[in-house]
Short mmCIF file of C-alpha atoms in Angstrom, two decimals:
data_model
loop_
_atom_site.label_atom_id
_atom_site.label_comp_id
_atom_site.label_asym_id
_atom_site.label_seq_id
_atom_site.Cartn_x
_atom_site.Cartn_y
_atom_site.Cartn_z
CA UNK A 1 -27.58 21.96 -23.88
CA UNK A 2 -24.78 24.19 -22.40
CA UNK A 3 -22.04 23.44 -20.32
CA UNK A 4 -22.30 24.21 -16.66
CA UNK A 5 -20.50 27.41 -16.31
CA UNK A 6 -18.97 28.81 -13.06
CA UNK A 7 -20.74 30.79 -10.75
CA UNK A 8 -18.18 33.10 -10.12
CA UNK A 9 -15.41 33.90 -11.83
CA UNK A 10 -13.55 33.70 -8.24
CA UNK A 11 -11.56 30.97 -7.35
CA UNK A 12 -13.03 29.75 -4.14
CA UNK A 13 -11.28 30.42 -1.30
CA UNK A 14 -8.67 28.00 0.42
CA UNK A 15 -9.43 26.34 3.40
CA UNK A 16 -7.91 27.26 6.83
CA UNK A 17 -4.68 24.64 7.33
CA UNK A 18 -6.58 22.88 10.37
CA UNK A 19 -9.55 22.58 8.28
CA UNK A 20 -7.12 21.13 5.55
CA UNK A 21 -5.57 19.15 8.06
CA UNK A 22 -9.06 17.14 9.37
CA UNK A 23 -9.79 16.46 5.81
CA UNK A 24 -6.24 14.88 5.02
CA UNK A 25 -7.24 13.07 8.27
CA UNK A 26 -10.47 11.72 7.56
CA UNK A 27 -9.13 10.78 4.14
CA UNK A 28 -5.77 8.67 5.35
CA UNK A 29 -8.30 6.67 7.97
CA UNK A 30 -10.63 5.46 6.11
CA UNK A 31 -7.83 4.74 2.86
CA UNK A 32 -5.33 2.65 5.97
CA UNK A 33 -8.29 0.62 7.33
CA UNK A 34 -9.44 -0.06 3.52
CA UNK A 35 -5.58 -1.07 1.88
CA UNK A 36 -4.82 -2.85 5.35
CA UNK A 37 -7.67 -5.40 4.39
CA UNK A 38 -6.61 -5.45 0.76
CA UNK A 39 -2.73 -6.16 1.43
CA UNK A 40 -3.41 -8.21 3.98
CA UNK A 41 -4.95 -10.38 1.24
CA UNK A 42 -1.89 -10.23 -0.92
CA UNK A 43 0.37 -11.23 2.39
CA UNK A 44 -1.93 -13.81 3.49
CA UNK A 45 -1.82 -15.50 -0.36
CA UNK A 46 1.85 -15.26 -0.02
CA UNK A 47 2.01 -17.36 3.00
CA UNK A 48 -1.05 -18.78 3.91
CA UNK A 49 -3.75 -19.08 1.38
CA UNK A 50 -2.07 -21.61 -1.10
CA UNK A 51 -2.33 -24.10 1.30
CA UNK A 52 -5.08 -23.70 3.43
CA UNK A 53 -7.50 -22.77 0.58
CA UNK A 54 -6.25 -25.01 -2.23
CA UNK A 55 -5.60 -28.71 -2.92
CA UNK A 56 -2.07 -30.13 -2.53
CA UNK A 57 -0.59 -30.75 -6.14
CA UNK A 58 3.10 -31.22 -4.97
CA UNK A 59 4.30 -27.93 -5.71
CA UNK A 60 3.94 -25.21 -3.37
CA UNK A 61 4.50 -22.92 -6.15
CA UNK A 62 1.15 -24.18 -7.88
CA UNK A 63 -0.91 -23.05 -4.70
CA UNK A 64 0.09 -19.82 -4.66
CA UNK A 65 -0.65 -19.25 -8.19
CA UNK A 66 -3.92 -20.35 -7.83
CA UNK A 67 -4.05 -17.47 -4.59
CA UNK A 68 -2.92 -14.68 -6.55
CA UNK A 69 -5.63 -16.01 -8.99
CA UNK A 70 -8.54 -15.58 -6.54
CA UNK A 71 -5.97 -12.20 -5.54
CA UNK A 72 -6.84 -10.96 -8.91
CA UNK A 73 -10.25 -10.97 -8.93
CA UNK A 74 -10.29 -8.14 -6.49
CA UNK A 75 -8.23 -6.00 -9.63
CA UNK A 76 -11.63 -7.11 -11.84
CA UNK A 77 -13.84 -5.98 -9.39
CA UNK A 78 -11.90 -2.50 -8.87
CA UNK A 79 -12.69 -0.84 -12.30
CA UNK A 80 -16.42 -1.99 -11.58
CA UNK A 81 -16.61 -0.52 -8.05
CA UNK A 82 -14.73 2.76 -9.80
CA UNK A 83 -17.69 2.97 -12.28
CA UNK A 84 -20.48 2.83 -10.06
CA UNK A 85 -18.76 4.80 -7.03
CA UNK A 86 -17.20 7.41 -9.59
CA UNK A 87 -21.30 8.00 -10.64
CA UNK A 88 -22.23 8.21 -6.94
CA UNK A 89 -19.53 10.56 -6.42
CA UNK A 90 -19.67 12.91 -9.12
CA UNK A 91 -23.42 13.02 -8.62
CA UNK A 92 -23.91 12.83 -4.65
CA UNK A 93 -20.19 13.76 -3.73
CA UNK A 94 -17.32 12.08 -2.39
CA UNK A 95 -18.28 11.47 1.32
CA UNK A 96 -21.01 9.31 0.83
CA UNK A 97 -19.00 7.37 -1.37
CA UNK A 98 -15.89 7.10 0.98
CA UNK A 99 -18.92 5.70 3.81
CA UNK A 100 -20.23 2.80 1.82
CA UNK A 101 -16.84 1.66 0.77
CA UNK A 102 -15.61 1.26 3.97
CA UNK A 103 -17.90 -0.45 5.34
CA UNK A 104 -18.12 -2.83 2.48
CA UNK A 105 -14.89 -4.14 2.57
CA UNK A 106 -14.41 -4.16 6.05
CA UNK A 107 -17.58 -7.06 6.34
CA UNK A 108 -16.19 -8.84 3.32
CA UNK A 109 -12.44 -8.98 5.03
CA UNK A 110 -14.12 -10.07 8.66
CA UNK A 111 -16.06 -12.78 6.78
CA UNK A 112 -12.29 -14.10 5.27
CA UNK A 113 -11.38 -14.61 8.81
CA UNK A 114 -14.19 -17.06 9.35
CA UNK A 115 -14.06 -19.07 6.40
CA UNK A 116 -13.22 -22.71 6.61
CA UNK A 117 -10.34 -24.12 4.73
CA UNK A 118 -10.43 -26.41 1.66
CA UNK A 119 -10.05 -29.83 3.96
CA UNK A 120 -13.51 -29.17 5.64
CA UNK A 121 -15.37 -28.07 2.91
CA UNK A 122 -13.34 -28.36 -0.41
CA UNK A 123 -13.91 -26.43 -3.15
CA UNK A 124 -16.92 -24.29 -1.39
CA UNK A 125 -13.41 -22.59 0.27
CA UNK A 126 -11.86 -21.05 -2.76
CA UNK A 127 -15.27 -20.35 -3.63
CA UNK A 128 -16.33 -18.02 -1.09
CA UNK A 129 -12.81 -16.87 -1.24
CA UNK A 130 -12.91 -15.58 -4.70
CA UNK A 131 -16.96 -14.09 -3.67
CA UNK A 132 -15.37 -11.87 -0.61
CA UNK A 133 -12.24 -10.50 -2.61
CA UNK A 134 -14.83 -9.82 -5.63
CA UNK A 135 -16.72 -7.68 -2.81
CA UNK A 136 -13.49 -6.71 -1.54
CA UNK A 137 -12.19 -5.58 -4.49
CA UNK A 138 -15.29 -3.39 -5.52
CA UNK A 139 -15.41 -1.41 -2.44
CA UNK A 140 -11.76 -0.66 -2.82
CA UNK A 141 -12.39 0.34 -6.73
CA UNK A 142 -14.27 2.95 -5.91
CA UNK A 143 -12.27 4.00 -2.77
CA UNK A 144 -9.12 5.64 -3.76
CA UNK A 145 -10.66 8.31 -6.51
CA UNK A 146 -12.76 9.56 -3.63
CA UNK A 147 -10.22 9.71 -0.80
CA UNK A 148 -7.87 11.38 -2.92
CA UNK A 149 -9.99 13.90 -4.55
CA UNK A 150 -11.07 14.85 -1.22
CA UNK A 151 -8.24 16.43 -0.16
CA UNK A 152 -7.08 17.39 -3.90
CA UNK A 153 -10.47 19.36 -4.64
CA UNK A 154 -9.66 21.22 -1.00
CA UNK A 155 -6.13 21.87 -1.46
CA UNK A 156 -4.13 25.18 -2.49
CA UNK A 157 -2.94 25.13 -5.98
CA UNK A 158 0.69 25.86 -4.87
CA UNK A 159 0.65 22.70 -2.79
CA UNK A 160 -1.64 20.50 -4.21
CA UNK A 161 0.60 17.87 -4.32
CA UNK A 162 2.30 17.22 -1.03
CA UNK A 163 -1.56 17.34 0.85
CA UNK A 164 -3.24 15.31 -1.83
CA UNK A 165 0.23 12.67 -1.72
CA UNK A 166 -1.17 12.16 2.26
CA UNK A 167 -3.39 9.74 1.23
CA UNK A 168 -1.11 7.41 -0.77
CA UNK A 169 0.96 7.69 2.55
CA UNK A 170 -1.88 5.98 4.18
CA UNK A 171 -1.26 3.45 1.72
CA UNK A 172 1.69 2.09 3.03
CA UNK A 173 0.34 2.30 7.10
CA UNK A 174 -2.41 0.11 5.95
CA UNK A 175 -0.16 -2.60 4.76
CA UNK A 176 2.17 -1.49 7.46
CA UNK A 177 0.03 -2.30 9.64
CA UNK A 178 -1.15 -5.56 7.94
CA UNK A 179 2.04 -6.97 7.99
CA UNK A 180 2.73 -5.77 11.71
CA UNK A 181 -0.29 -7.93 12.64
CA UNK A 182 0.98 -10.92 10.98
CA UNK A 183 4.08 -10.32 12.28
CA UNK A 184 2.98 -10.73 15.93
CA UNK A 185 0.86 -13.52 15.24
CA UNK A 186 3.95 -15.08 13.60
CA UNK A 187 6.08 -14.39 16.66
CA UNK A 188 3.31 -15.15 19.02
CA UNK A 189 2.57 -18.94 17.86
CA UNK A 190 3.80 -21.87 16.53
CA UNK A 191 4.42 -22.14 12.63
CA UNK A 192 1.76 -24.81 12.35
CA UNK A 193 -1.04 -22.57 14.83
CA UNK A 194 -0.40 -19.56 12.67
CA UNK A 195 -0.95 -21.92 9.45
CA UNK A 196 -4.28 -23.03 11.18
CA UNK A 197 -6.18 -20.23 12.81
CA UNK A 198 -3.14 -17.70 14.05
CA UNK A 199 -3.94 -15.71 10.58
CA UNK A 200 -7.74 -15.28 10.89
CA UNK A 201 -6.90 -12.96 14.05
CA UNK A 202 -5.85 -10.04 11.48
CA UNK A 203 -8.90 -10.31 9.62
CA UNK A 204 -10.56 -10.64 12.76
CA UNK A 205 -9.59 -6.59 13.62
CA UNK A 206 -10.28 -5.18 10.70
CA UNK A 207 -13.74 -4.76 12.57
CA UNK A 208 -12.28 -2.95 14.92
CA UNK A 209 -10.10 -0.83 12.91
CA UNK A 210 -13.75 0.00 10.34
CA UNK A 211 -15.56 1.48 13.13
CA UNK A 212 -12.48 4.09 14.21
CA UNK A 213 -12.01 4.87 10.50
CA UNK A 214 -15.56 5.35 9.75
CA UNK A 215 -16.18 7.41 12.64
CA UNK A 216 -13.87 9.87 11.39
CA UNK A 217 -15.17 10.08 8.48
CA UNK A 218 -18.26 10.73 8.63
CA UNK A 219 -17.85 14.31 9.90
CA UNK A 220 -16.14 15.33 6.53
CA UNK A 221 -17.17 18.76 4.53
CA UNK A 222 -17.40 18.04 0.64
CA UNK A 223 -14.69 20.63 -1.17
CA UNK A 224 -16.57 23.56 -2.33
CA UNK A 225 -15.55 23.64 -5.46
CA UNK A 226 -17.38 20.31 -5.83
CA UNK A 227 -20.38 21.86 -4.40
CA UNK A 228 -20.16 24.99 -6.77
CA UNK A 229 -20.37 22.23 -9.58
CA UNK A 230 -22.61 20.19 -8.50
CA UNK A 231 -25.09 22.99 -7.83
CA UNK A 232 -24.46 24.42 -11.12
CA UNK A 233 -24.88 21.36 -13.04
CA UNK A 234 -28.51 20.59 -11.16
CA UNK A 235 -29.60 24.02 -12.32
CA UNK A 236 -29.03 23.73 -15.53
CA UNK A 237 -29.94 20.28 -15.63
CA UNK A 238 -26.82 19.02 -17.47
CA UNK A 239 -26.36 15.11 -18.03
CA UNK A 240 -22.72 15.41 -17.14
CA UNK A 241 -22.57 12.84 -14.01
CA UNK A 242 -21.61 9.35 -16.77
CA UNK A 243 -18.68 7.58 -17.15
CA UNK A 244 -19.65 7.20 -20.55
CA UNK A 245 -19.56 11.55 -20.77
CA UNK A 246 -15.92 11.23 -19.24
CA UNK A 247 -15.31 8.51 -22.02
CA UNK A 248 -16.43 10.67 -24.68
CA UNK A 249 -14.85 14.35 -23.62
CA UNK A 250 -12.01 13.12 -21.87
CA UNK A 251 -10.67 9.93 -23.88
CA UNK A 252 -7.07 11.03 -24.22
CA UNK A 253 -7.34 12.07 -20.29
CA UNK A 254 -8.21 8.45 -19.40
CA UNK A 255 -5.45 6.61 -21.61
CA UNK A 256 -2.75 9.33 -20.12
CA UNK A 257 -4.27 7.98 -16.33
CA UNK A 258 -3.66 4.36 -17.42
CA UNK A 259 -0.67 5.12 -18.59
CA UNK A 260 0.44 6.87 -15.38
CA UNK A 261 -0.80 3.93 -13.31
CA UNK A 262 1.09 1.32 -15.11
CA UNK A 263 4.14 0.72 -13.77
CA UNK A 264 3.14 2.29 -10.63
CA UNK A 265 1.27 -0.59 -9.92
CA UNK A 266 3.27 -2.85 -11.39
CA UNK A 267 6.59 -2.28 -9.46
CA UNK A 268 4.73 -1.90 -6.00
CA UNK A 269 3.25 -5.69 -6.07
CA UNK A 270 6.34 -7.12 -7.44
CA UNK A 271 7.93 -5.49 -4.55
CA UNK A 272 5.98 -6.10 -1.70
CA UNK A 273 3.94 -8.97 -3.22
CA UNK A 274 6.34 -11.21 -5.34
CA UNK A 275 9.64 -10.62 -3.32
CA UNK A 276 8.15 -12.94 -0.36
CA UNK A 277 7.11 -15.48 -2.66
CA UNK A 278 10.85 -15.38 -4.21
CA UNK A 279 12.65 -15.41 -0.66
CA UNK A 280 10.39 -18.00 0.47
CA UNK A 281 10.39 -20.73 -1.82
CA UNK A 282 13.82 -20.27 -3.83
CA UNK A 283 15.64 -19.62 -0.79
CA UNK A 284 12.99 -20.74 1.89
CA UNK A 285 13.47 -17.57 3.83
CA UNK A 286 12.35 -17.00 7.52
CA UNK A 287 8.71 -15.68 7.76
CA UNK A 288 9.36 -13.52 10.63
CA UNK A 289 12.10 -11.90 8.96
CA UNK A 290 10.47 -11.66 5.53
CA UNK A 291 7.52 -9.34 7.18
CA UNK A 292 10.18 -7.58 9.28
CA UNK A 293 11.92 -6.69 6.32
CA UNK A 294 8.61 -5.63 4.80
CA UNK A 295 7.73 -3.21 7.75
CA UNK A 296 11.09 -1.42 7.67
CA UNK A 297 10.33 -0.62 3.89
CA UNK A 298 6.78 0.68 4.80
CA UNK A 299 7.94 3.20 7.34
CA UNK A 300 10.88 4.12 5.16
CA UNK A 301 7.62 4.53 2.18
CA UNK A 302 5.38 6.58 4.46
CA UNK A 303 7.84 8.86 4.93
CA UNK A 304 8.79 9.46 1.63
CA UNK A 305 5.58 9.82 -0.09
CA UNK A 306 5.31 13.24 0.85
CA UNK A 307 8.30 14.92 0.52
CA UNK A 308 7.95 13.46 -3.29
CA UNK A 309 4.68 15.11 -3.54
CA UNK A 310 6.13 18.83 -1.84
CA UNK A 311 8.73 17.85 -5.07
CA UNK A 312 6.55 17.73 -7.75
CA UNK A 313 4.88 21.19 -6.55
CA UNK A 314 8.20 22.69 -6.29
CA UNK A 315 10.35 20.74 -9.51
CA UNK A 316 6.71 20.09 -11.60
CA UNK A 317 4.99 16.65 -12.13
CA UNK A 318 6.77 15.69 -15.20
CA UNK A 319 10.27 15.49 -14.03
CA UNK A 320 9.23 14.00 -10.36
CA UNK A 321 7.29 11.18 -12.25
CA UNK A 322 9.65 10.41 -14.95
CA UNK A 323 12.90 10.20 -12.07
CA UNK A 324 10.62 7.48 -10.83
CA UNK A 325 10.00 5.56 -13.99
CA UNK A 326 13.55 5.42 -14.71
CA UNK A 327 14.64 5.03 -11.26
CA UNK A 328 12.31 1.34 -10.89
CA UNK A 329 13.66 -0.03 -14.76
CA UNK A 330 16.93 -0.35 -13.11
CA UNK A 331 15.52 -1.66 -9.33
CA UNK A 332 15.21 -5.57 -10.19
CA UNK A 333 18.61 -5.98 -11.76
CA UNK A 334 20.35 -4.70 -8.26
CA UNK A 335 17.68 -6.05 -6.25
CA UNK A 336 17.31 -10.00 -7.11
CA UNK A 337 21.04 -10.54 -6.65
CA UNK A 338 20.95 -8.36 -3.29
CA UNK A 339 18.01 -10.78 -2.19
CA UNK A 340 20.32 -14.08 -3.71
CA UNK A 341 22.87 -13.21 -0.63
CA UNK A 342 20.39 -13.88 2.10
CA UNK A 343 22.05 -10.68 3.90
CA UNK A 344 19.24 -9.54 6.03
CA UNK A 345 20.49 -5.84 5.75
CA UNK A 346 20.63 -6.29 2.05
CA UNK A 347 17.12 -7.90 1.47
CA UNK A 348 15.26 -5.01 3.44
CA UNK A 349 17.62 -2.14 1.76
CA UNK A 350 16.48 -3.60 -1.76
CA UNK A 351 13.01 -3.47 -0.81
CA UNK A 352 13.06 0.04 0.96
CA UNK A 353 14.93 1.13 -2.42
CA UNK A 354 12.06 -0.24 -4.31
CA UNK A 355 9.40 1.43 -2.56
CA UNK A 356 11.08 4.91 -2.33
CA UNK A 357 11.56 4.35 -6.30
CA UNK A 358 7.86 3.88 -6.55
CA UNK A 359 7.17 6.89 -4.19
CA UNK A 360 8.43 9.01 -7.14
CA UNK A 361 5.27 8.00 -9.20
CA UNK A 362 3.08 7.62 -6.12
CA UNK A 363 3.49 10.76 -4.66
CA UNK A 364 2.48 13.34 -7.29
CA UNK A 365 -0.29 10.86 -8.58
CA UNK A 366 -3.66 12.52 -7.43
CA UNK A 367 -2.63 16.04 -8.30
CA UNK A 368 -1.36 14.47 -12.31
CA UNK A 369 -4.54 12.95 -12.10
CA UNK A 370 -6.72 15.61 -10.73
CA UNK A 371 -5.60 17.86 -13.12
CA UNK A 372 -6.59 15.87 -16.03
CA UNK A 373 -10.45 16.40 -15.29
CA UNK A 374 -12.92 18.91 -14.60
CA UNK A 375 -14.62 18.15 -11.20
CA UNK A 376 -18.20 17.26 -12.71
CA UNK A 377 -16.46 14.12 -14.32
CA UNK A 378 -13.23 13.97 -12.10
CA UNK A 379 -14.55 11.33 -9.72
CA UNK A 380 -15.59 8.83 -12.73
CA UNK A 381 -12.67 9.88 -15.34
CA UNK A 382 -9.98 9.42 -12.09
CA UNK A 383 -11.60 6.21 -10.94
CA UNK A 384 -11.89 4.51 -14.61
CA UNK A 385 -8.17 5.38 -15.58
CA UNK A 386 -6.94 4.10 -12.55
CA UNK A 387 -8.68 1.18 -11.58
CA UNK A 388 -8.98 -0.61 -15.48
CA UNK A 389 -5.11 -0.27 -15.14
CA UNK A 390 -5.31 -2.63 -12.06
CA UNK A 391 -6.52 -4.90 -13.64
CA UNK A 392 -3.80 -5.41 -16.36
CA UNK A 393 -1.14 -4.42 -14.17
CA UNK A 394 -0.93 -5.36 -10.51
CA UNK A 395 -3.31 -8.19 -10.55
CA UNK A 396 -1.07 -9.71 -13.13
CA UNK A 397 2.13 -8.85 -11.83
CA UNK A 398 3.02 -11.44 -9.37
CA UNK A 399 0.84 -14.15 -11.10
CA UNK A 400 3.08 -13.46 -14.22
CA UNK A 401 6.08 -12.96 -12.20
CA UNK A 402 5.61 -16.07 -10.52
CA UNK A 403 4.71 -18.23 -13.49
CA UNK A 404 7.96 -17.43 -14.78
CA UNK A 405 10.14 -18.19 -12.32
CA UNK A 406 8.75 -21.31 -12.27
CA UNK A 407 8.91 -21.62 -15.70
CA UNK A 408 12.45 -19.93 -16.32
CA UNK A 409 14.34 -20.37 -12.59
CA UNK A 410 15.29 -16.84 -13.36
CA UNK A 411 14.24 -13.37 -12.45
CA UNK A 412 15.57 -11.85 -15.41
CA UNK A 413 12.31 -11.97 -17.24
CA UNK A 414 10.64 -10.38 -14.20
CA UNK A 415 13.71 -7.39 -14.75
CA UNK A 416 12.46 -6.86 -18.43
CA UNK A 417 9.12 -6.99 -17.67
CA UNK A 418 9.43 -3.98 -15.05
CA UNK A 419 11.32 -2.04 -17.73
CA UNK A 420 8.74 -2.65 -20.48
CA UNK A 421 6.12 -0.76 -18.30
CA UNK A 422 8.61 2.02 -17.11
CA UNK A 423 8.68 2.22 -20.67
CA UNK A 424 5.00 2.59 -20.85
CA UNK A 425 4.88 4.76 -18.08
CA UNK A 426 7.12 7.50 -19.19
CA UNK A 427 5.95 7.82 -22.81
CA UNK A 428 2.10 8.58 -20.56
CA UNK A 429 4.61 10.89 -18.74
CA UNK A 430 5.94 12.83 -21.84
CA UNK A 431 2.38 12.92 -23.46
CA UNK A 432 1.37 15.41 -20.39
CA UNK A 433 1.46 18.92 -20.40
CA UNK A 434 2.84 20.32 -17.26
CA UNK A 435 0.23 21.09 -14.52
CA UNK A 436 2.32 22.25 -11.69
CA UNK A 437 0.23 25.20 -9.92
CA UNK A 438 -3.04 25.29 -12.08
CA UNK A 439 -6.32 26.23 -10.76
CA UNK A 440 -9.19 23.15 -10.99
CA UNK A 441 -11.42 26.14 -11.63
CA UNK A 442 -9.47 27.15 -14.82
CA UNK A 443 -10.00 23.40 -15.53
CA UNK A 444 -13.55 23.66 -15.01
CA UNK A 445 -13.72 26.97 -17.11
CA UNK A 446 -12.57 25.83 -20.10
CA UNK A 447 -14.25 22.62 -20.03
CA UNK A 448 -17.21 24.92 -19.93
CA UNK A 449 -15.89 26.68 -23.11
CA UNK A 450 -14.83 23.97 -25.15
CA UNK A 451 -18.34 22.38 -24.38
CA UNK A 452 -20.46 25.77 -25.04
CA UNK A 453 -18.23 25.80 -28.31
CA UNK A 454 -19.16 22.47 -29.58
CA UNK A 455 -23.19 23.87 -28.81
CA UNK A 456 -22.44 26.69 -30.80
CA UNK A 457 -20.83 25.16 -33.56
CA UNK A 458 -24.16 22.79 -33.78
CA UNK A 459 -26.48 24.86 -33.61
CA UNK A 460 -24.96 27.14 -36.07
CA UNK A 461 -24.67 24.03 -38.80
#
């Protein structure tokens, strides 16, 4: 069997800017409605869930634990969702894909809002819990390779980068907008109403916020370069839509994406994740302020994303990457004591300073990514390296970081831990060749030759 080969030798033309623009649109709508339900899990653990959920053992530390438990059964679900949408999207394309998935974990996130709590129905709550944020979770697994190849696949090689960096900007406005909600409610009601039922409301509009994203969506154009593929591949009737194909041709591709993803993840759930957990129960700091603090940083991260990814096309991916890598190894040890003074202004500059760290390896993220692939397999080798990495990485991260402070009193062990994955993270970095400005068709093209190649070589033994 040969290698699909390229219809043209052309690359395809770019799209207008406007037409660029409604598909960075459609992309960031459907990605804020989908990581507003999935943070809004990771707040509502933080302050909520360990005791409405989960039996009284005397700790409130223990409660929590067991939340970010149930928390990381969404990361278990993600590298499953990945596998199955990655298939659906290299083989049907990326805006079916982007439909389900939105819909999917918007019903699972309104059905969190209505369940009862562990004093009605006992362990039937955590239960149904952990069922939803499996669902959750899968929908969201197979969510972010599709909304970022979107506008990757569509966008100019020159600035590949900064458009396909839009969509981790929607990131942040989803758990902007999470927090935001809880804010309010927090502000709104009494400490023991928002304990009881003032939470559900935000799970409550995710309904709401589903239909608007999925309305946009569903007027999205596929990139054409996908559909140049896709066509190709039917023709000549190539079994290249497998995760199992992106497994065997692109191994090295896949560990490089893991590697990448790391201590991404890693330092963005310690940051927004485990630093309410710290302030609240070692220094048994003010909700309201906590979130406030949190929605400062997520502006301040929206707006950076971007100019990190116009960055990496102008300085390359390498160095942006690897300024962010070092950059977080160095966050906790300023940050911790800066959160120890129970300044306000110094709690929300250490976590704004966290997140604009992170932004660094954020930003240039889909094109590194992107780049590593050839679009047949992109969807499915994309998905796999990221989402597997969730798993071991930020569904750990504040269970870990929270079993230790409990165990140690300390957050140095939480420091060391960050810099072991920076670590990680910048020998994936190093391992790269640079990508800056390359064409996914010459991608495409010489997976094409290196495949017809192999068939050659084969048939001539």
């Amino acid at each position: 069997m040969t290698a699909p080969t390229r219809a043209s030798g052309h690359p395809a033309a770019a799209p207008s800017s406007s037409k660029l623009k409604r598909v960075v649109a459609a992309s960031m709508a459907g990605t804020v409605v989908e990581w507003y339900e999935f943070f809004l899990y990771a707040t509502a653990a933080s302050l909520v869930f360990g005791t409405y959920f989960f039996p009284a053992t005397g700790s409130p530390l223990d409660g929590i634990i067991a939340a970010f438990v149930t928390y990381a059964v969404g990361f278990i679900a993600r590298p499953l969702g990945g596998i199955v949408f990655g298939q659906i999207g290299d083989r049907f394309g990326r805006k079916p894909t982007l439909q389900a998935t939105i819909i999917i974990v918007g019903a699972a996130t309104f059905l969190m809002g209505c369940l009862p709590g562990f004093q009605s129905i006992g362990y039937w709550a955590p239960a149904m819990l952990v069922a939803l944020r499996f669902i959750q979770g899968f929908a969201v697994g197979g969510e972010w390779g599709g909304a970022v190849l979107l506008v990757a696949e569509q966008s100019p090689d020159r600035s590949r980068a900064f458009w396909s960096s839009w969509p981790q900007a929607a990131v942040p406005v989803g758990n902007l907008l999470a927090t935001l909600v809880l804010l309010v409610s927090s502000w709104a009601m009494s400490s023991a109403a928002f304990l009881e039922w003032g939470w559900r409301i935000a799970f409550w509009l995710s309904a709401v916020i589903v239909l608007v994203g999925y309305y946009i969506r569903r007027n999205v154009e596929e990139a054409p370069i996908f559909l140049e593929a896709k066509a190709q591949v039917e023709a000549e009737k190539a079994t290249s839509y497998c995760v199992v194909e992106a497994l065997r041709r692109y191994p090295i591709g896949i560990v490089q994406a893991m590697g990448l993803r790391f201590a991404e993840n890693i330092v963005y759930y310690i940051v927004v994740s485990f630093t309410i957990v710290y302030l609240k129960t070692v220094h048994e700091y003010d909700t309201s302020q906590l979130l406030l603090a949190l929605l400062i940083a997520h502006v301040v991260h929206f707006a950076i994303i971007p100019q990190a990814g116009r960055l990496a096309d102008r300085w390359g991916r390498k160095p942006v990457y690897l300024t962010g890598a070092i950059l977080s190894a160095t966050w906790a040890f300023f940050a911790f004591p800066m959160f120890d003074t129970l300044n306000p202004v110094l709690i929300v500059l250490a976590v704004t300073i966290g997140l604009c760290f992170h932004a660094f390896m954020y930003a240039p993220q889909p094109a590194v990514m992107a780049e590593l692939f050839p679009t047949r397999m992109r969807y499915s080798g994309v998905s796999l390296g990221s989402q597997v990495t969730a798993i071991l990485a930020g569904s750990l991260a504040p269970i870990l970081a929270i079993q230790w402070l409990r165990d140690f009193g300390s957050w140095l062990p939480i420091a060391l831990y960050i810099v072991f994955a920076c670590i990680v993270t910048a020998i994936a970095v190093l391992s790269l060749r640079e990508t800056k400005g390359v064409s996914l068709q010459a991608i495409d093209d010489a997976d094409a030759a290196r495949a017809n190649a192999r068939t050659a070589a084969a048939s001539a033994a």
